[in-house]
Coordinates of C-alpha atoms and ligand atoms in Angstrom, one line a residue:
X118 CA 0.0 0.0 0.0
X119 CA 1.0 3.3 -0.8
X120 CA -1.1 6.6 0.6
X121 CA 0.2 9.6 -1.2
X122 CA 2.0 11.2 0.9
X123 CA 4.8 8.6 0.8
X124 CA 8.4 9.2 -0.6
X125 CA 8.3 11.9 -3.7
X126 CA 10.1 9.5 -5.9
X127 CA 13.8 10.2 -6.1
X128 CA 13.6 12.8 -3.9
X129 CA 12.8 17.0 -5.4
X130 CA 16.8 17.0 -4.2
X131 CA 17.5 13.6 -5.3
X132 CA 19.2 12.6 -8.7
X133 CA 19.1 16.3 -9.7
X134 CA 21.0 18.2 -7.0
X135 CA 23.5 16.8 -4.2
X136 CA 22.5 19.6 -1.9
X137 CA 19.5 21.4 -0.5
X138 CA 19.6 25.1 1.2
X139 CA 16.3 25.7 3.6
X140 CA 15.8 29.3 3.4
X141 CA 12.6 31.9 4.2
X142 CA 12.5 30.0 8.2
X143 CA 11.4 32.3 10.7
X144 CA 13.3 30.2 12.9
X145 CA 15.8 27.2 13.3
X146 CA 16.1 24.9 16.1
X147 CA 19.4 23.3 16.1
X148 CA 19.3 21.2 19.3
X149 CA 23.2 21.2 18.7
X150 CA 25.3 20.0 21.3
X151 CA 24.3 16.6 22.8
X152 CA 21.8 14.7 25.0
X153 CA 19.8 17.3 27.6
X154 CA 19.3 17.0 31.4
X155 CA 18.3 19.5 33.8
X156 CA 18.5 22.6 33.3
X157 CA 19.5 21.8 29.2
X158 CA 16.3 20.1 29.1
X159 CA 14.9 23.1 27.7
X160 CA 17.7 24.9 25.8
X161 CA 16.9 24.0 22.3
X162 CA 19.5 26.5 20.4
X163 CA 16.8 28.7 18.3
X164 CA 18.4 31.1 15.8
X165 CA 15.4 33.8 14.8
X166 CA 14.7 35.5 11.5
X167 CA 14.0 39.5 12.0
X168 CA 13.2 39.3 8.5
X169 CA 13.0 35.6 7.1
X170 CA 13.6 36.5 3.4
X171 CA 16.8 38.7 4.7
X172 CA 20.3 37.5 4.4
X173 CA 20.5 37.1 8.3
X174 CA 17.7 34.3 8.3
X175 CA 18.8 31.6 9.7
X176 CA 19.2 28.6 6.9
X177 CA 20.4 25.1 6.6
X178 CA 22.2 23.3 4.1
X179 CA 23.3 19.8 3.3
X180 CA 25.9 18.2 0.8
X181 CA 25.2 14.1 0.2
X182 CA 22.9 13.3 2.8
X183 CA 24.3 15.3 6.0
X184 CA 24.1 18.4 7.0
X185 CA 27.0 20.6 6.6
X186 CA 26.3 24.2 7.7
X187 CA 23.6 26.0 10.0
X188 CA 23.7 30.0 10.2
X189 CA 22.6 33.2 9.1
X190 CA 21.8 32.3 4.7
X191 CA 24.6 34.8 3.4
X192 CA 27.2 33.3 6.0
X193 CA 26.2 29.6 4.4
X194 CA 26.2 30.8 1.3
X195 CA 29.9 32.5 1.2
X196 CA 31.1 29.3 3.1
X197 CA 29.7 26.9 0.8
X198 CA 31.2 28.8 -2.0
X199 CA 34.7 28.7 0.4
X200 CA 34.5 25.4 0.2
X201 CA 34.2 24.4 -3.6
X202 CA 30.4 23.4 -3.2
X203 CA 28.8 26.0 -5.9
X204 CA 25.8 27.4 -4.9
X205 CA 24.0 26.1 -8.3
X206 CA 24.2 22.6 -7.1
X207 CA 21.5 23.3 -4.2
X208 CA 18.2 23.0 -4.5
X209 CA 17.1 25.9 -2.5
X210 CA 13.7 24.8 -0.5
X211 CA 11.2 27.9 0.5
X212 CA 10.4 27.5 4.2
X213 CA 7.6 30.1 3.5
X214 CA 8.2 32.1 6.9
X215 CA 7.9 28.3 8.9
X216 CA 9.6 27.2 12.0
X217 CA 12.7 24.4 11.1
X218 CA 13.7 21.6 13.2
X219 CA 15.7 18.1 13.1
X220 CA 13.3 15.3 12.2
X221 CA 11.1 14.1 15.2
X222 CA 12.3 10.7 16.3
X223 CA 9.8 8.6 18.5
X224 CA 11.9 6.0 20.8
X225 CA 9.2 3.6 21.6
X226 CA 6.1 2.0 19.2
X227 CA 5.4 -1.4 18.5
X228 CA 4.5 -0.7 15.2
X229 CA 3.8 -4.2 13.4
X230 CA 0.7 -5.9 14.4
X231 CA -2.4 -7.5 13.2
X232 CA -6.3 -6.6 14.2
X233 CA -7.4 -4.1 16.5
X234 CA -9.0 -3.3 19.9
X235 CA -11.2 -1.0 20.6
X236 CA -13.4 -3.2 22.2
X237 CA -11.3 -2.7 25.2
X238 CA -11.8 1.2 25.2
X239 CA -15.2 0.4 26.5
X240 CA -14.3 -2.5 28.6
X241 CA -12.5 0.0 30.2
X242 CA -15.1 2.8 30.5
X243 CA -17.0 -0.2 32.4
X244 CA -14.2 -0.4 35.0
X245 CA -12.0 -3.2 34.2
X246 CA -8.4 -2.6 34.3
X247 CA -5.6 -3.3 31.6
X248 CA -3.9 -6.0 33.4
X249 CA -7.7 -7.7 34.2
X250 CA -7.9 -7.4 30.4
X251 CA -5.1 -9.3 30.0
X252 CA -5.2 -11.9 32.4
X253 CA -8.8 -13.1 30.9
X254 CA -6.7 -13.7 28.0
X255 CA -7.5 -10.5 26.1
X256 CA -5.3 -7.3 25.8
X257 CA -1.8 -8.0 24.7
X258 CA -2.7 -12.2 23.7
X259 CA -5.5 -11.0 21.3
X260 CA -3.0 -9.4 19.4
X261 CA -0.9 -12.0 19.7
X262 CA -3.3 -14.6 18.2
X263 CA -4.2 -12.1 15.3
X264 CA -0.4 -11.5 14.7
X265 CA 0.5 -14.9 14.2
X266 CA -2.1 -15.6 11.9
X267 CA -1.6 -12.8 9.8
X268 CA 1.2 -12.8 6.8
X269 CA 4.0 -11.4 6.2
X270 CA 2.1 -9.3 3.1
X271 CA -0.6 -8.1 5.7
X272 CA 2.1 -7.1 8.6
X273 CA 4.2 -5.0 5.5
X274 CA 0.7 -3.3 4.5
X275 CA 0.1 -2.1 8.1
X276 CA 3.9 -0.9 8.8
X277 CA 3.7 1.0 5.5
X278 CA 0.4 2.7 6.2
X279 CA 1.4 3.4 10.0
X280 CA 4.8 5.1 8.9
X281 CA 2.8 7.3 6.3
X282 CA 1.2 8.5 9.0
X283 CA 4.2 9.2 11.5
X284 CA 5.9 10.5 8.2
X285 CA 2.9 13.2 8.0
X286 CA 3.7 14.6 11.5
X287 CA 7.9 15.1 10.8
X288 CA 9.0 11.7 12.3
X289 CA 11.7 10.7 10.7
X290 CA 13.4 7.8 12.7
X291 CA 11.3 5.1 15.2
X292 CA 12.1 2.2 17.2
X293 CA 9.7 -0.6 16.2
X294 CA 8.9 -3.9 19.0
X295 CA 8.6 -6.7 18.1
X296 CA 6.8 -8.3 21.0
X297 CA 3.2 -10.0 19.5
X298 CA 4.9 -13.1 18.5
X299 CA 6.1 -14.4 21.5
X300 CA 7.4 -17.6 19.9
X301 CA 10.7 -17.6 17.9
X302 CA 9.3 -17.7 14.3
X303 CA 6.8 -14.8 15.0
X304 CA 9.4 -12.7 16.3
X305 CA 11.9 -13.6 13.8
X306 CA 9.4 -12.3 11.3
X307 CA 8.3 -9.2 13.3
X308 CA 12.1 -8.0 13.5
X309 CA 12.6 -8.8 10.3
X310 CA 10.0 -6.9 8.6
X311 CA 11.1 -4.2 11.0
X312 CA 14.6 -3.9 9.6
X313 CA 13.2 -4.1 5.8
X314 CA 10.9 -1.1 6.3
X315 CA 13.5 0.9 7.3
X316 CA 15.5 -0.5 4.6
X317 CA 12.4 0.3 2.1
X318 CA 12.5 4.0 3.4
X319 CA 11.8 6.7 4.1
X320 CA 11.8 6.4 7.3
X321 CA 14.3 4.6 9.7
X322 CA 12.9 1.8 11.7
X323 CA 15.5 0.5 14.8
X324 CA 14.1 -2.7 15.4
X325 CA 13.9 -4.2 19.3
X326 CA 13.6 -7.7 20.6
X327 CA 10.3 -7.9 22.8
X328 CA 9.9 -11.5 23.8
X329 CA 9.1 -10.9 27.2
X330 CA 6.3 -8.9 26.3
X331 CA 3.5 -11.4 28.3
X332 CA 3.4 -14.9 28.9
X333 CA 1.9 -16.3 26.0
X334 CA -0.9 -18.9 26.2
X335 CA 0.8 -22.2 25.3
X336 CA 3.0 -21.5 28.5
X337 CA 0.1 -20.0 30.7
X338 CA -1.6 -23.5 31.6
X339 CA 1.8 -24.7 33.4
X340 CA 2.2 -24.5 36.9
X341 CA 5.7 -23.0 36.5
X342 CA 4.3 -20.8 32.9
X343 CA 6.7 -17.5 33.5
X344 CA 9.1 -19.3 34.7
X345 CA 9.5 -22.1 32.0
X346 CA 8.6 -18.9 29.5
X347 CA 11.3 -17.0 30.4
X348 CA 14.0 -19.9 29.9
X349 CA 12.9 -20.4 26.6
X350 CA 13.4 -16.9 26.0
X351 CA 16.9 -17.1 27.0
X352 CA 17.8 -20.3 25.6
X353 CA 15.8 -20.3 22.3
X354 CA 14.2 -17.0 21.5
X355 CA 17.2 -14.7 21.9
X356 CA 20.4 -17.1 20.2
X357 CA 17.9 -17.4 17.1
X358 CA 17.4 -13.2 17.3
X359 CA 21.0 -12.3 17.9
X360 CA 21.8 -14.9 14.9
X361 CA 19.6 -13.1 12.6
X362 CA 21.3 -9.9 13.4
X363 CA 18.6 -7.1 13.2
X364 CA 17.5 -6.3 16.7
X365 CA 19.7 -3.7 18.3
X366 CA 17.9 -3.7 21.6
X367 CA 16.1 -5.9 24.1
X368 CA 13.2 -4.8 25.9
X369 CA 11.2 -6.4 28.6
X370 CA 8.1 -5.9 30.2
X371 CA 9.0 -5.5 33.7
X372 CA 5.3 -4.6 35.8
X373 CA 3.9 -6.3 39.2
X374 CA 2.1 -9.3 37.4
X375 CA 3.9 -9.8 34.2
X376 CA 7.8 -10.1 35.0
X377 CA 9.6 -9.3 37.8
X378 CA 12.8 -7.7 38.0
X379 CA 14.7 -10.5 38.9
X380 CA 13.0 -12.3 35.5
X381 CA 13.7 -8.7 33.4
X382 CA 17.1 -8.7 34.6
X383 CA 18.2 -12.6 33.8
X384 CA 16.6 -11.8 30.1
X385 CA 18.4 -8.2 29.7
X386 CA 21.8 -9.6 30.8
X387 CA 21.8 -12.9 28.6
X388 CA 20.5 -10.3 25.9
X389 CA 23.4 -7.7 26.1
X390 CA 25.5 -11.5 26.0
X391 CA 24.4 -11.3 23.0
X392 CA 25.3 -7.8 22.0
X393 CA 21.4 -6.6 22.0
X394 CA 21.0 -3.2 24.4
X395 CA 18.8 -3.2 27.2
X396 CA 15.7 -1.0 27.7
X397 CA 12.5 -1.5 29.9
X398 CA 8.8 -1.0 30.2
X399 CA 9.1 0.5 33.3
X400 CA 6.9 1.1 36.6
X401 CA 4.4 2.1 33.6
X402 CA 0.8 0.8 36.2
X403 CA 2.7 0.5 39.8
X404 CA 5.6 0.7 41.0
X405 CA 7.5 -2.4 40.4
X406 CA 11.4 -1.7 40.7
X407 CA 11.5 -1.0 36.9
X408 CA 13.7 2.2 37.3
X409 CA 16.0 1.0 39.9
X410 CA 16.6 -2.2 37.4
X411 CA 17.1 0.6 34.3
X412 CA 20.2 2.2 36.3
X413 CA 21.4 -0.7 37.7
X414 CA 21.9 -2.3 33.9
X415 CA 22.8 1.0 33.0
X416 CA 20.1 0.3 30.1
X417 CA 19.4 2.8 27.2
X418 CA 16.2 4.1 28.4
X419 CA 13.8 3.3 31.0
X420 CA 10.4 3.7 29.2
X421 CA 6.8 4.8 30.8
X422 CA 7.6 5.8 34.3
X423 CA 4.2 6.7 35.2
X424 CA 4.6 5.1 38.8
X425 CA 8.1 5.1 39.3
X426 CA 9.2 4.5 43.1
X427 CA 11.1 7.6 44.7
X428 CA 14.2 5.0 45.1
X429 CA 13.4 4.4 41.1
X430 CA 13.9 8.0 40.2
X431 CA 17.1 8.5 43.0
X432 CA 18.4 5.6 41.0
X433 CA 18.2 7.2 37.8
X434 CA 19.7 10.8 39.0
X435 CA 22.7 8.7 40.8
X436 CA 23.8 7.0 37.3
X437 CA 23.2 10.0 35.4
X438 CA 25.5 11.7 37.4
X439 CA 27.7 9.4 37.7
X440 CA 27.3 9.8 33.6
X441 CA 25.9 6.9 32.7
X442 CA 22.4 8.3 32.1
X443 CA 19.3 6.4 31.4
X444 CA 17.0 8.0 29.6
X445 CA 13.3 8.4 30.9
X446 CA 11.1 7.7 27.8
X447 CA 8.0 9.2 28.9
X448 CA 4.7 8.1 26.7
X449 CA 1.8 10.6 28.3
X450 CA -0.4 9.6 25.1
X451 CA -1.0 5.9 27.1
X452 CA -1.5 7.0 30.3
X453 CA -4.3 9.4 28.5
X454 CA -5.6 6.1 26.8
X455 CA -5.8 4.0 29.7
X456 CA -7.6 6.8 31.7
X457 CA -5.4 7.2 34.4
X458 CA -5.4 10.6 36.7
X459 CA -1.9 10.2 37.6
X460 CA 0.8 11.5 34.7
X461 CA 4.6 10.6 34.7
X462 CA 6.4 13.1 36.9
X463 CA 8.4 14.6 34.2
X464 CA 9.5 17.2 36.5
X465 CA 10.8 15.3 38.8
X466 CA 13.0 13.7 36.4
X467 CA 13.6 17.0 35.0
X468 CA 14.9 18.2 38.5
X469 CA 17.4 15.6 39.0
X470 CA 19.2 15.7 35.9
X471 CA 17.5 12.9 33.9
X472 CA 17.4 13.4 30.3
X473 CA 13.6 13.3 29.1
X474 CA 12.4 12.1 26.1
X475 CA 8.8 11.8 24.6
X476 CA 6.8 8.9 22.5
X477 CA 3.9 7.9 21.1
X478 CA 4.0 4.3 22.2
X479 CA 2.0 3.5 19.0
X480 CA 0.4 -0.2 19.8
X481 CA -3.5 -1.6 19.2
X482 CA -3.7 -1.4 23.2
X483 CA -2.4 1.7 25.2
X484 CA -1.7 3.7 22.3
X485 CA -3.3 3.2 19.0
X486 CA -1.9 7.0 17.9
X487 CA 0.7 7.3 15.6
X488 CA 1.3 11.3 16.3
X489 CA 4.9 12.0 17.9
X490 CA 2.9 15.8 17.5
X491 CA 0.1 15.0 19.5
X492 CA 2.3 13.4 22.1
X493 CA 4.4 17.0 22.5
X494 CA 1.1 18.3 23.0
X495 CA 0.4 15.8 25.9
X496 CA 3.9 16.3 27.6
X497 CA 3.1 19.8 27.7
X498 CA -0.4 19.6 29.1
X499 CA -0.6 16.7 31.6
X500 CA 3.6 16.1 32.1
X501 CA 4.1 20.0 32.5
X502 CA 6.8 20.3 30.3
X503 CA 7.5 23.8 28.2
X504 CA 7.4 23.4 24.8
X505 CA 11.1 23.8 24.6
X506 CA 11.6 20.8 26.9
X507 CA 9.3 18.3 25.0
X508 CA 11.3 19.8 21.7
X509 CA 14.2 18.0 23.1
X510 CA 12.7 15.3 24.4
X511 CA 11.7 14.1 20.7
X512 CA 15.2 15.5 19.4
X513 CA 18.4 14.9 20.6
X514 CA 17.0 12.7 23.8
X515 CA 14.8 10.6 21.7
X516 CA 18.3 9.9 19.8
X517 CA 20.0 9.3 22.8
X518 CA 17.7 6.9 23.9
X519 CA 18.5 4.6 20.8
X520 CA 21.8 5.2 21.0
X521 CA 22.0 7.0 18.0
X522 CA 22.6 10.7 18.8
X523 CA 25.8 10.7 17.0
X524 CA 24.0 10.6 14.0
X525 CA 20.6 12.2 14.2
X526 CA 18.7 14.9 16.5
X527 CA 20.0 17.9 16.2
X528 CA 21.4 19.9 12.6
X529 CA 24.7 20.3 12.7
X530 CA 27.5 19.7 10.4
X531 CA 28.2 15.7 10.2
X532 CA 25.0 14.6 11.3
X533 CA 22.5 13.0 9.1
X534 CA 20.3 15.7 7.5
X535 CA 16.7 15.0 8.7
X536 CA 14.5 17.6 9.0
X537 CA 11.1 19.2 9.2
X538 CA 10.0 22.6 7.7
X539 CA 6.7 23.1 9.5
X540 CA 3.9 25.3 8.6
X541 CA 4.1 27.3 11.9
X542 CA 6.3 30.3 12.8
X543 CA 7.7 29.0 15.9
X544 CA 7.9 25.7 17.4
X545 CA 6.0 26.5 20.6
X546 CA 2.9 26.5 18.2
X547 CA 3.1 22.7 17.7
X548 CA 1.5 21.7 21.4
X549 CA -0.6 24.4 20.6
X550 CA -2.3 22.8 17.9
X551 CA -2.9 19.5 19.1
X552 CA -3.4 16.7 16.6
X553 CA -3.1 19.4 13.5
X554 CA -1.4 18.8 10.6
X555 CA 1.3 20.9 10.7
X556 CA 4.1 19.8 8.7
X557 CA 5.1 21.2 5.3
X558 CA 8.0 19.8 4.4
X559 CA 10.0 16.4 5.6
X560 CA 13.9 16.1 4.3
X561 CA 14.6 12.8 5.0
X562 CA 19.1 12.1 4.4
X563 CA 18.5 15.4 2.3
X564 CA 16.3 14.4 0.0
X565 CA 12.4 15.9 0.2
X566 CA 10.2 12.7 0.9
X567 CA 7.3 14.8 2.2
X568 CA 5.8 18.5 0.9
X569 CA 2.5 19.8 1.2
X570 CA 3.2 23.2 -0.4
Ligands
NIG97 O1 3.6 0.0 26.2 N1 2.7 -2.4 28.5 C1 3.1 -3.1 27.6 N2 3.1 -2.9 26.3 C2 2.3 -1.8 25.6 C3 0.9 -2.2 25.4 C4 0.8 -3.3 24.5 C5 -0.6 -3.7 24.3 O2 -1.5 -3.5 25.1 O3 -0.8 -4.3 23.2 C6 2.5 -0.5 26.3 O4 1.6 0.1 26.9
FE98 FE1 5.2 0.1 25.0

């Protein structure tokens, strides 16, 4: 399937031109500079436009995929020159007085799976709980009967149409679970076609292992079900991942009633064995010594946080002092879903030190909303987060929590050019407009794969 608002085909920069040169922003956030905590958390590096057709507006170029200047347009221009790259060979790109920023990157979905839900939105609305949902068999194992039944043709459908859609709102990069297979050839299949969307383009897909998403039902009628479950996730699911050599990450759900540290922390360690990274559903319904198990492994990120225990969050600051932060993937869309009064508290995290960073957890469950947008929109209103501080937390921290902010979240020269021309003046109107469409144009390793002129 293809919607039509997928990749313009080559690219308007592609074949033609090497190089691009953003010009007419009325401003650019660079996020330049590395991963935020405290205090950084909200210091985004905007460079204004007094006049965003004048020679002083701030502009961006990039040369064969990277970036490889940010600055005031006749600065870029004269340096390019400098430098032997003639100014004919980039395409210039009209940001038409909008704001510019990196490409969004959301940290945590489980993008690939088959049916849908919403029957359980009014379970829910009747009173039962997600984990009652799940112990009668339904929640996450629904989706886990409808995802092994479906083929691979059907799961490649749904990741392309999904992607469109996170495309739309300026994502660029996403981690994808696998984690609605739960045996080795399901998984094997979910990682797989994972890896070949991201191949397929335009956007970048990091795929993570998510065996020990539940207990699934051929276990669940032995006496000893997690137990025996969680062996064969050592012994047989995670050798025949590592083998096929696409997961980068490991991810467990760790939560009073589904696995318990101790089972999280036997799965993460034979995973990063095998060279897989460790991150964590975290103290996402109680507080179940998720966050103290994140620092402890020193994992990636430590993901939901909704309940973390004040030991949990002491935990965090200590190895993020100690600068080995973890970063606290906050997902306020689910804890909206799932009709909870009580919110992450990003501020706490905030206050001691913890870089923050914002998904959509996009999943048939918790989360069915693909809009890394709409999420900013959520930090801002129940997390409490300024606009500039959700910014980064889908920038440069979103990076950081894959392990990939050498490469992407923030434009500067060397790093990958993804980025987002939006059709808004300033970035603090994106909350503002929750669940709009406000993108204009998506550059995607510096070609244009998105433009709604
Ligand atoms: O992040 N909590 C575990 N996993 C998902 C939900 C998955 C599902 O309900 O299908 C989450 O909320
Ligand atoms: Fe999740």
């Amino acid at each position: 399937m293809t919607s039509s608002l997928r990749v313009i085909e080559g690219g308007r920069t592609g074949e033609l031109t090497p190089g691009f040169l953003v010009v007419g922003a009325s401003e650019v956030v660079t996020l330049e500079g590395g991963v935020r905590r405290g205090p950084e958390q909200s210091q985004v590096g905007r460079l204004l436009a007094d006049d965003p057709a004048g020679p002083e507006a701030p502009s961006v170029a990039g040369w064969e995929g990277r970036v490889v200047a940010v600055g005031p347009r006749a600065a870029v221009e004269a340096a390019l020159e400098a430098e032997g790259l003639p100014l004919g060979r980039f395409a210039r790109i009209d940001a038409a007085g909008g704001a510019v920023t990196p490409g969004l990157i959301d940290p945590h979905t489980h993008l690939l799976f088959a049916g849908s839900r919403e029957d359980e939105l009014v379970l829910r609305q009747g009173g039962a709980s997600y984990l009652d949902i799940l112990a009668a068999g339904g929640g996450i194992l629904s989706t886990v009967a409808a995802t092994r039944a479906a083929s691979e043709g059907e799961l490649l459908a749904h990741g392309r149409r999904w992607l469109d859609e996170m495309l739309g709102h300026g994502v660029t990069t996403i981690e994808a679970k696998s984690g609605y297979g739960l045996d080795l050839e399901t998984e094997l299949r979910l990682v797989d076609i994972a890896h070949r969307l991201g191949r397929e383009g335009p956007v970048d897909v990091v795929p993570t292992w998510l065996g020990a998403h539940a207990v699934p039902p051929e276990f669940r009628t032995r006496p000893d079900g997690t137990e025996a479950y969680v062996r064969s996730l050592i012994d047989e699911q995670l050798p025949g991942i590592a083998a096929h050599g696409r997961a980068r990450f490991a991810d467990v759900f760790c939560e009073t009633g589904v696995f318990t540290p101790d089972q999280s922390r036997r799965v993460l360690e034979a995973a990063r064995g095998f060279g897989l990274e460790p991150r964590l559903h975290a103290d996402e319904l109680a507080p179940s010594g998720g966050a103290e198990l994140a620092a402890e492994l020193n994992a990636a990120s430590a993901d939901h946080l909704a309940t973390p225990s004040k030991a949990g969050i002491r935990a965090m600051a200590e190895a993020a002092e100690a600068g080995n932060p973890v970063v606290a993937t906050l997902l306020p869309i689910t804890t909206w879903f799932l009709m909870k009064d009580h919110h992450a508290p990003a501020r706490s995290f905030v206050d001691a030190g913890v870089p923050v960073a914002i998904g959509t957890d996009f999943n048939p469950g918790t989360s069915p909303a693909p809009n890394l947008a709409l999420a900013i929109s959520f930090a801002c209103v129940n997390l409490g987060l300024s606009p500039d501080e959700a910014l980064a937390a889908v920038t440069i921290n979103a990076a950081r929590a894959l392990s990939l902010e050498d490469e992407i979240g923030s434009l500067e020269p060397g790093k990958v050019a993804d980025l987002v021309i939006w059709r808004v003046p300033t970035t603090a109107q994106i909350p503002y407009f929750p669940g709009a469409d406000l993108v204009r144009t998506v550059i995607k390793r510096g070609r244009v794969v998105l433009d709604r002129p």
